[in-house]
Coordinates of C-alpha atoms in Angstrom, one line a residue:
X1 CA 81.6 48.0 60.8
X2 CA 85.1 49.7 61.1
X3 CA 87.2 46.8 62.4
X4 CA 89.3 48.8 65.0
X5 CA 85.9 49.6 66.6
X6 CA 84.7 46.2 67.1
X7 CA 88.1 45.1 68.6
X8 CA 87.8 47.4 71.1
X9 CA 85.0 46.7 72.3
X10 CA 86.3 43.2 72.1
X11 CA 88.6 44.0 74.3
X12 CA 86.9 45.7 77.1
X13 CA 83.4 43.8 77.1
X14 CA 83.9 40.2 75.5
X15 CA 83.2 37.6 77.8
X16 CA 86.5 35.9 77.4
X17 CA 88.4 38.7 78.6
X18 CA 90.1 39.0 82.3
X19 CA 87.6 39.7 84.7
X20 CA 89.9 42.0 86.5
X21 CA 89.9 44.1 83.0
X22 CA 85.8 44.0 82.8
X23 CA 86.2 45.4 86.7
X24 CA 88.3 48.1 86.1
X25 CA 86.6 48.9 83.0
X26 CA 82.8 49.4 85.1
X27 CA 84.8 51.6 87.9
X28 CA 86.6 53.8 85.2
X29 CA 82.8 54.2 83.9
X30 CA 81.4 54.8 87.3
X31 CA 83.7 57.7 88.1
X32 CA 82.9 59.7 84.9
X33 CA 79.4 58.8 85.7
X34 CA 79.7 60.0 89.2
X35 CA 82.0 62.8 88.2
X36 CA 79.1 64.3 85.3
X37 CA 76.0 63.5 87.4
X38 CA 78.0 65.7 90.8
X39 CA 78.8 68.6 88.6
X40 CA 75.3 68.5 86.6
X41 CA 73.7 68.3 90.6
X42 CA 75.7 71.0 91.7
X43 CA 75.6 73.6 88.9
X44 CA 71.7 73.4 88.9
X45 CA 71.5 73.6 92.8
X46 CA 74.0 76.8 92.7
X47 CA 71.8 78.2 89.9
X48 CA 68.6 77.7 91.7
X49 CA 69.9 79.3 94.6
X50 CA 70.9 82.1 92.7
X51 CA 67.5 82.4 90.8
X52 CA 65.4 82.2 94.1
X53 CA 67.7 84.5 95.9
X54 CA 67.4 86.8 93.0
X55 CA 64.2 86.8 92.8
X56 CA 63.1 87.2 96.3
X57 CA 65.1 90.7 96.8
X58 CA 63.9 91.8 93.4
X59 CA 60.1 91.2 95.0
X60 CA 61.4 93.0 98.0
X61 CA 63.1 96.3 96.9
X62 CA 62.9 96.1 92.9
X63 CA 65.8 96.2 90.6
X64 CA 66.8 99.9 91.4
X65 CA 66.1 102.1 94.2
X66 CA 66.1 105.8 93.6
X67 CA 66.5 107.6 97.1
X68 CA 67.4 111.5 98.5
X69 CA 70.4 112.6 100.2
X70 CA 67.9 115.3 101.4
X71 CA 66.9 113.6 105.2
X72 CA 63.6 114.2 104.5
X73 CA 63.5 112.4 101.3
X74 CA 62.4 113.2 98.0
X75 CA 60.0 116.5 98.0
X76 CA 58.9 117.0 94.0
X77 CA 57.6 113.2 93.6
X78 CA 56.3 113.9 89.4
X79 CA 59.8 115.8 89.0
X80 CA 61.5 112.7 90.5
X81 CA 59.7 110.3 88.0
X82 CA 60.2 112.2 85.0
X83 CA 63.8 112.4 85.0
X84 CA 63.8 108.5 85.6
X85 CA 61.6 108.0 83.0
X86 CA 63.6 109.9 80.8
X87 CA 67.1 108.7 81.9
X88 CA 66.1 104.6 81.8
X89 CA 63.4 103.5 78.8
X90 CA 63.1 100.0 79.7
X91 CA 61.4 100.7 82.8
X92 CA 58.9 97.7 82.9
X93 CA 57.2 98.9 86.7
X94 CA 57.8 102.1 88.6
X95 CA 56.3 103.1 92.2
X96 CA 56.9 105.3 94.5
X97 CA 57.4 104.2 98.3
X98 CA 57.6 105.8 102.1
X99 CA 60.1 103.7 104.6
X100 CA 60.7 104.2 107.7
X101 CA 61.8 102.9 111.2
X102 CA 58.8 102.4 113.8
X103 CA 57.5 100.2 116.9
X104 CA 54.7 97.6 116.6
X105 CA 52.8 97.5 119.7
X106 CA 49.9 94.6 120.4
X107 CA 48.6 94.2 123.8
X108 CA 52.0 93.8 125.8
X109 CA 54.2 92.9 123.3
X110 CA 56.2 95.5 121.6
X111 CA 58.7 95.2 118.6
X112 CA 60.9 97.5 116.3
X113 CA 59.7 96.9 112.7
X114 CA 60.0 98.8 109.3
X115 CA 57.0 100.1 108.1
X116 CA 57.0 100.5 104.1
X117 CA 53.7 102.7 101.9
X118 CA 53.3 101.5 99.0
X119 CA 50.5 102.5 96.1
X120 CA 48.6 99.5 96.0
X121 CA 47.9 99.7 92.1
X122 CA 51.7 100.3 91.1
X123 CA 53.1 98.3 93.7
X124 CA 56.9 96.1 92.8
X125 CA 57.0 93.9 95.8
X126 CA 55.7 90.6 95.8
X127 CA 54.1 90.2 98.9
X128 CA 50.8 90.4 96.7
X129 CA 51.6 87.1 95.8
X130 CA 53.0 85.7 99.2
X131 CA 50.1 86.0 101.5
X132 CA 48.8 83.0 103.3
X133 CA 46.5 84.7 105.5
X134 CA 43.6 87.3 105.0
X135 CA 43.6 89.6 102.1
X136 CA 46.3 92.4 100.0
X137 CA 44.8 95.2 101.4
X138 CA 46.6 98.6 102.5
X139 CA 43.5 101.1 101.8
X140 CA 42.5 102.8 104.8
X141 CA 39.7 102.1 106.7
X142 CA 38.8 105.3 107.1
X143 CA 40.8 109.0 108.9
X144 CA 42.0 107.4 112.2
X145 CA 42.2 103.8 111.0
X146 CA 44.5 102.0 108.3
X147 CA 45.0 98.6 107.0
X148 CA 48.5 97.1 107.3
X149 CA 50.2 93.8 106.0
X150 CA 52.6 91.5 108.8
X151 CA 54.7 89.5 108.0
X152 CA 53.7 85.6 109.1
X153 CA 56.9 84.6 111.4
X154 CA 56.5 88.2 113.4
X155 CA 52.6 87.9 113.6
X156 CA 53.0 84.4 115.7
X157 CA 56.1 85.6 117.7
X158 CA 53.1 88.8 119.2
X159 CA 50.3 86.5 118.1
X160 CA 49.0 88.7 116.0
X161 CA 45.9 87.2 114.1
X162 CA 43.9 88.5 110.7
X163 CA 41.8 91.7 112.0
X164 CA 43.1 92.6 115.1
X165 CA 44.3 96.1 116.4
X166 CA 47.8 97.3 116.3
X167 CA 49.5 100.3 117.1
X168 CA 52.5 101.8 115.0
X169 CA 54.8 104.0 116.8
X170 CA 56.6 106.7 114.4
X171 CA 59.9 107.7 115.6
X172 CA 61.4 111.0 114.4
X173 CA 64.8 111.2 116.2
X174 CA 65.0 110.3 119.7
X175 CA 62.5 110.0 121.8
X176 CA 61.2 112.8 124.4
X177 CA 58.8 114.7 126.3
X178 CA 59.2 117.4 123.5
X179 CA 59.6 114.8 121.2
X180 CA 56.9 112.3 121.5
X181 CA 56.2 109.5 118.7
X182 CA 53.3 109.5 116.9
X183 CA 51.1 106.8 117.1
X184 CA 48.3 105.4 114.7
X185 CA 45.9 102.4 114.9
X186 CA 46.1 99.8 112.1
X187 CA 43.8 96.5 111.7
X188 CA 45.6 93.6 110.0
X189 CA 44.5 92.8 106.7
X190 CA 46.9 89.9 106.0
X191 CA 49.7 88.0 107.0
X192 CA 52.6 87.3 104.4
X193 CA 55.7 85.2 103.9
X194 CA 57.7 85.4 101.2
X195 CA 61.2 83.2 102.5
X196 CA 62.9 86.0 103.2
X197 CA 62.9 85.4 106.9
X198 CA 65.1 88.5 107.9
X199 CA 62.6 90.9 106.1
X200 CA 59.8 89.1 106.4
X201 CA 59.9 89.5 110.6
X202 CA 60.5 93.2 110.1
X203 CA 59.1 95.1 107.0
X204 CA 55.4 96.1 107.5
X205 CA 53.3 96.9 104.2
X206 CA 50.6 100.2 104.7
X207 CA 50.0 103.0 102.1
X208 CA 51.9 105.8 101.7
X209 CA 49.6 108.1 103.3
X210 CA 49.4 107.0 106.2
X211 CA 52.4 106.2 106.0
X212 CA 53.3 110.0 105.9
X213 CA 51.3 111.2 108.4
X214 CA 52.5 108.3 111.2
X215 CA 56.3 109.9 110.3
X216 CA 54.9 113.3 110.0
X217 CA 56.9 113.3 106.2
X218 CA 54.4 115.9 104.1
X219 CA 54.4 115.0 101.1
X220 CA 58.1 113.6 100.9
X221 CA 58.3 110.1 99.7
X222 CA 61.5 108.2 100.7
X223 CA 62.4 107.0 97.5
X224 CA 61.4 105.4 94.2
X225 CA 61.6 101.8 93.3
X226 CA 61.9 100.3 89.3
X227 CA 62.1 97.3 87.2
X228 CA 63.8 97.0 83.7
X229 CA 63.9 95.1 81.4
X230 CA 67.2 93.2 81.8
X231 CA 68.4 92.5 85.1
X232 CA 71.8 91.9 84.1
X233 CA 72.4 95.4 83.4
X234 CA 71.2 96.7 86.4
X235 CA 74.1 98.2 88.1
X236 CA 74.9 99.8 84.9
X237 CA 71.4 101.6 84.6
X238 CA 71.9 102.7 88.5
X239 CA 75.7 104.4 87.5
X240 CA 73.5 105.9 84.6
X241 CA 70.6 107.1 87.1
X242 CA 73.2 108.7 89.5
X243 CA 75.0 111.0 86.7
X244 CA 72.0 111.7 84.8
X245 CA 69.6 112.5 87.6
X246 CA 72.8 114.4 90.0
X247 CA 72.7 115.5 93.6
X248 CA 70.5 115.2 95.5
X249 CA 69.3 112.1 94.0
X250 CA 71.0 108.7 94.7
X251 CA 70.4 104.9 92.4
X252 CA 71.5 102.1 93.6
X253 CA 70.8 98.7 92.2
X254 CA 69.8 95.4 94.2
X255 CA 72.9 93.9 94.1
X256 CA 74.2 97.0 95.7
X257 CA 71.8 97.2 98.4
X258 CA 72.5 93.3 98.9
X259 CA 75.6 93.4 98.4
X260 CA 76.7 90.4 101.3
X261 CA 73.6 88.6 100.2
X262 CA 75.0 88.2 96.9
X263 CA 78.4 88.0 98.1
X264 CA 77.6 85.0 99.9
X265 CA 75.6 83.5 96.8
X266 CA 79.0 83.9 94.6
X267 CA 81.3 82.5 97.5
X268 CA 79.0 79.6 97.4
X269 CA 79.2 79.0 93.8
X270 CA 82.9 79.5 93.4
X271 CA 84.5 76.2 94.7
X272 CA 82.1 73.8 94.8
X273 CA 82.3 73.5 90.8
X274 CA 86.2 73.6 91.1
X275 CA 86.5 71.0 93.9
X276 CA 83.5 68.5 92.1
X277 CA 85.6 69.0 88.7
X278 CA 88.4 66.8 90.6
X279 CA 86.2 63.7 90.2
X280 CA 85.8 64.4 86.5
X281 CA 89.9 64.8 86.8
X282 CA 90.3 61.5 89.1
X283 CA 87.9 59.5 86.2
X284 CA 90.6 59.9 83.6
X285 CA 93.2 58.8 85.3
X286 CA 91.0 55.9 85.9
X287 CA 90.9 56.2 82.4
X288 CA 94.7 55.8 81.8
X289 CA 95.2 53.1 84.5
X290 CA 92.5 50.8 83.1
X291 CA 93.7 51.5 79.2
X292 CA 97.3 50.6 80.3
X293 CA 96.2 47.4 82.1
X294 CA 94.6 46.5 78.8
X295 CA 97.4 47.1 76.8
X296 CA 99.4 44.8 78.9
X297 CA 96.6 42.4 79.0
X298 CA 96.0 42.3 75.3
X299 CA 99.7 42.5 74.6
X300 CA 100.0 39.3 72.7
X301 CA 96.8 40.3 71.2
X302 CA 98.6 43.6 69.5
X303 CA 101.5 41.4 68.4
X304 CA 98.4 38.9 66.5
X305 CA 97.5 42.1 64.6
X306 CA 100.8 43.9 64.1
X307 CA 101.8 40.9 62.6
X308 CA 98.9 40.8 59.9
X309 CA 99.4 43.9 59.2
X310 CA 98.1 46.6 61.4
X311 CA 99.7 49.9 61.5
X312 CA 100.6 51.9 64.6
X313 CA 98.2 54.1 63.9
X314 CA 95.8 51.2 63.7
X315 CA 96.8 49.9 67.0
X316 CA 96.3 53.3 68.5
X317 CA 92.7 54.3 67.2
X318 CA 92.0 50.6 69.0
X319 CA 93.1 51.8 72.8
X320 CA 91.5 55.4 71.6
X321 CA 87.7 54.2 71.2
X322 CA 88.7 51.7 74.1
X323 CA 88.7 55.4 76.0
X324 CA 86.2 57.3 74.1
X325 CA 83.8 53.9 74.5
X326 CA 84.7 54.4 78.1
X327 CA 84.2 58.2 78.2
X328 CA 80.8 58.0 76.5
X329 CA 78.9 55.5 78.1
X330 CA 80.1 57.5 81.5
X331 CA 78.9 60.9 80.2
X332 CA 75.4 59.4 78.8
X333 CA 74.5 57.8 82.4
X334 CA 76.3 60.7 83.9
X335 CA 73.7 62.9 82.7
X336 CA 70.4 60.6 83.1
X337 CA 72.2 60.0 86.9
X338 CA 72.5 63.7 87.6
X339 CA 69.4 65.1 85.5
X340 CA 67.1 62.3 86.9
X341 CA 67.9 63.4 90.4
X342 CA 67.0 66.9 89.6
X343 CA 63.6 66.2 88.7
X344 CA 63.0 64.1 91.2
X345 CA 63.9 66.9 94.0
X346 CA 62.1 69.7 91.6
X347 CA 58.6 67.3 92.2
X348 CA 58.7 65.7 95.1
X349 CA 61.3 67.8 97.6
X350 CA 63.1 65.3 99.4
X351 CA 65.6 67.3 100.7
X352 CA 64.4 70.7 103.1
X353 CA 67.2 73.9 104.1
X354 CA 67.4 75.3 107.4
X355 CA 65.6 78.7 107.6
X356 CA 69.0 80.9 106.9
X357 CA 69.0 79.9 103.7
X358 CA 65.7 82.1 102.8
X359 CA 63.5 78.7 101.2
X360 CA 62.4 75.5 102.3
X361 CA 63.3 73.2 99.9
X362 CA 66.1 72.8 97.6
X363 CA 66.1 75.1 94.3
X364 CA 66.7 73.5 91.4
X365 CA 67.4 75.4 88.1
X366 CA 68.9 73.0 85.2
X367 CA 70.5 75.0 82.3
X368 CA 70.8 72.9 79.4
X369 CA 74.0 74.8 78.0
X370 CA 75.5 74.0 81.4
X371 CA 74.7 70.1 80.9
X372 CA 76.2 70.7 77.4
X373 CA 79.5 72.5 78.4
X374 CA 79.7 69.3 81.6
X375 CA 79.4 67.1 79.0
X376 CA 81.8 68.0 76.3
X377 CA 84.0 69.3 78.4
X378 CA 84.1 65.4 80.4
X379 CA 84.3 63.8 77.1
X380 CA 87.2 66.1 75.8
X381 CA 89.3 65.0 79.0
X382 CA 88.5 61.2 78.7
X383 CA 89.4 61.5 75.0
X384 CA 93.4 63.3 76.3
X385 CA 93.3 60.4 78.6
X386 CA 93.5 57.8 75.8
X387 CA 96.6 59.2 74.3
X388 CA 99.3 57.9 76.3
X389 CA 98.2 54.5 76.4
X390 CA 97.3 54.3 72.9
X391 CA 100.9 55.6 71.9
X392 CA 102.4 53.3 74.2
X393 CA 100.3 50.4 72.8
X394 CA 101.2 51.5 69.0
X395 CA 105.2 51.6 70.1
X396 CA 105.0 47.4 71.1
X397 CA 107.4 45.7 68.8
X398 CA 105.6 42.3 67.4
X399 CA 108.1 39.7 67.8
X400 CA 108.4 40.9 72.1
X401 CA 104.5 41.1 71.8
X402 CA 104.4 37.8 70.8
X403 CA 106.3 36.3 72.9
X404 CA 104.5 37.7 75.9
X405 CA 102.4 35.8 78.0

């Protein structure tokens, strides 16, 4: 074994050392410790978040949206496509849709809603997947009768239960005598939830014909929605879609759309990494305190050694795995601290979110390139903590060493 090595270690763990040195040595380990498992925690929240929130809006308007500037919306539907199609080849799902603004009426209760056709078989959103009462369904029933999908919180605010009767009120303009809504009769099918609280208490799922006929639209759709491939490239393929396609057509990507959604994703992930990198900072200069107290308690020690011979550069590799020693065993139970909390949220979701932030429990998303980069980058700044002391400790002249007590 290299003898610098084992004197270190000597030095910071042998029993007859200064218990005031063992101390310090455990609380300069506990703060990288603390420091690696905080930022490992909080990068993998911060990702979660931004995966869930991610994926919610992509299962609520798609990855691109291509609309009219025409009021009515889009008239030539297949003409529409093609040109997409054409413009964008790594469409994974395309579908048409019909959106408008609307009144929900059951029994008394009466509330403004967005009701959104969809084609069943090439639908994007997820609410497929999110229902937790009653059936997907949108088919009609038959001329005068539709199915529609509610969403869970705004069916118990009207108490609104599977299979009963509502009315949908069109509204084209203002209401007036010479401008009266249409209405239409709907059964519930289903009841929903996908997180999403602000959508899910307003966004009503039908199919687009009737759809059309309670907005009196034609055959106009009000846009069409897409998936590609890679979502990072998204607002790129909507600049694409705009040029390609030109007036009256308009793309515009999710993160457009969502734009203070995402916004307030990003301001969350900003400083939080920043301010939790202090206690990484704050560790090595734990570091350097606890290095320097060990140079002045092993003093005599260094003076022992010069004197048989040890080179500076001897003495200084001895204080520099005193560091790296310290620096390692922080950044090992750093990450078993950090990661072992993270899969103990993931399975058994100790900690719940108020309803703003669109879930229930905590997201976690570990990225081990992220756990990587925490801890080199941790283990790089404990190692430039060790230099100071170490120099100092290589620049003690034996015979003062010696005489120190």
């Amino acid at each position: 074994m290299n003898y610098k090595f084992l004197i270190s270690r000597r030095f910071l763990f042998s029993r007859g050392s200064s218990k005031f040195i063992s101390f310090i040595t455990y609380i300069s380990i506990l703060g990288v410790t603390l420091g690696v498992a905080a930022l490992i925690i909080t990068f993998s929240v911060l990702n979660g978040f931004e995966k869930e929130i991610k994926s919610k809006i992509a299962g609520l308007v798609s990855h691109i949206q291509v609309t009219s500037f025409d009021a009515n919306g889009i008239e030539d539907q297949n003409d529409a496509l093609s040109k997409i199609k054409k413009s964008v080849p790594d469409i994974t799902q395309i579908s048409p849709y019909v959106q408008r603004e609307g009144l929900i009426k059951f029994k008394d209760n009466i509330e403004g809603v967005i009701l959104k056709g969809i084609d069943p078989l090439t639908d994007l959103s997820t609410a497929r997947n999110k229902i937790v009462s009653g059936v997907f369904n949108v088919s009609p029933i038959d001329s005068s009768i539709s199915r529609i999908l509610i969403g869970n919180k705004l069916a118990k605010s009207l108490g609104i239960e599977v299979g009963n009767k509502v009315f949908i009120f069109g509204l084209k303009g203002i209401p007036s005598p010479v401008n009266q809504p249409k209405i239409k009769q709907f059964i519930v099918s289903g009841l929903y939830e996908t997180g999403l609280k602000d959508y899910d208490d307003v966004i009503l799922y039908s199919d687009i014909p009737s759809t059309q006929k309670v907005f009196d639209m034609g055959k106009y759709i009000s846009g069409i929605e897409l998936n590609v491939k890679d979502a990072s490239k998204i607002n790129a393929l909507a600049s694409q879609l705009r040029d390609d396609m030109g007036y009256p057509y308009n793309a515009r990507s999710m993160f457009q759309i969502f734009r203070g959604l995402f916004n307030w994703v990003e301001l969350q992930k900003a400083p939080a990494p920043v301010i939790l990198s202090l206690i990484i900072l704050v560790a090595t200069f734990n570091i350097v305190g606890t290095l320097l107290m060990l140079v002045l308690e092993k003093t005599h020690s260094i003076g022992v050694l010069k004197s048989l011979g040890a080179s500076k550069g001897a003495i200084m590799k001895i204080f520099i795995y005193d560091g790296i020693l310290i620096g390692f065993i922080g950044v090992i139970f750093g990450n078993l601290l950090g990661l072992g909390i993270c899969f103990l949220e993931m399975k058994f979701k100790f900690f719940s979110l108020p309803e703003f932030y669109y879930m229930k429990d905590v997201p976690i998303l570990i990225q081990p390139q992220l756990v990587l980069l925490v801890s080199i980058v941790s283990f790089i700044l404990c190692f430039f903590a060790t230099l100071i002391p170490s120099y100092i400790a290589s620049k003690l002249e034996p015979v003062r060493s010696l005489n120190f007590i």
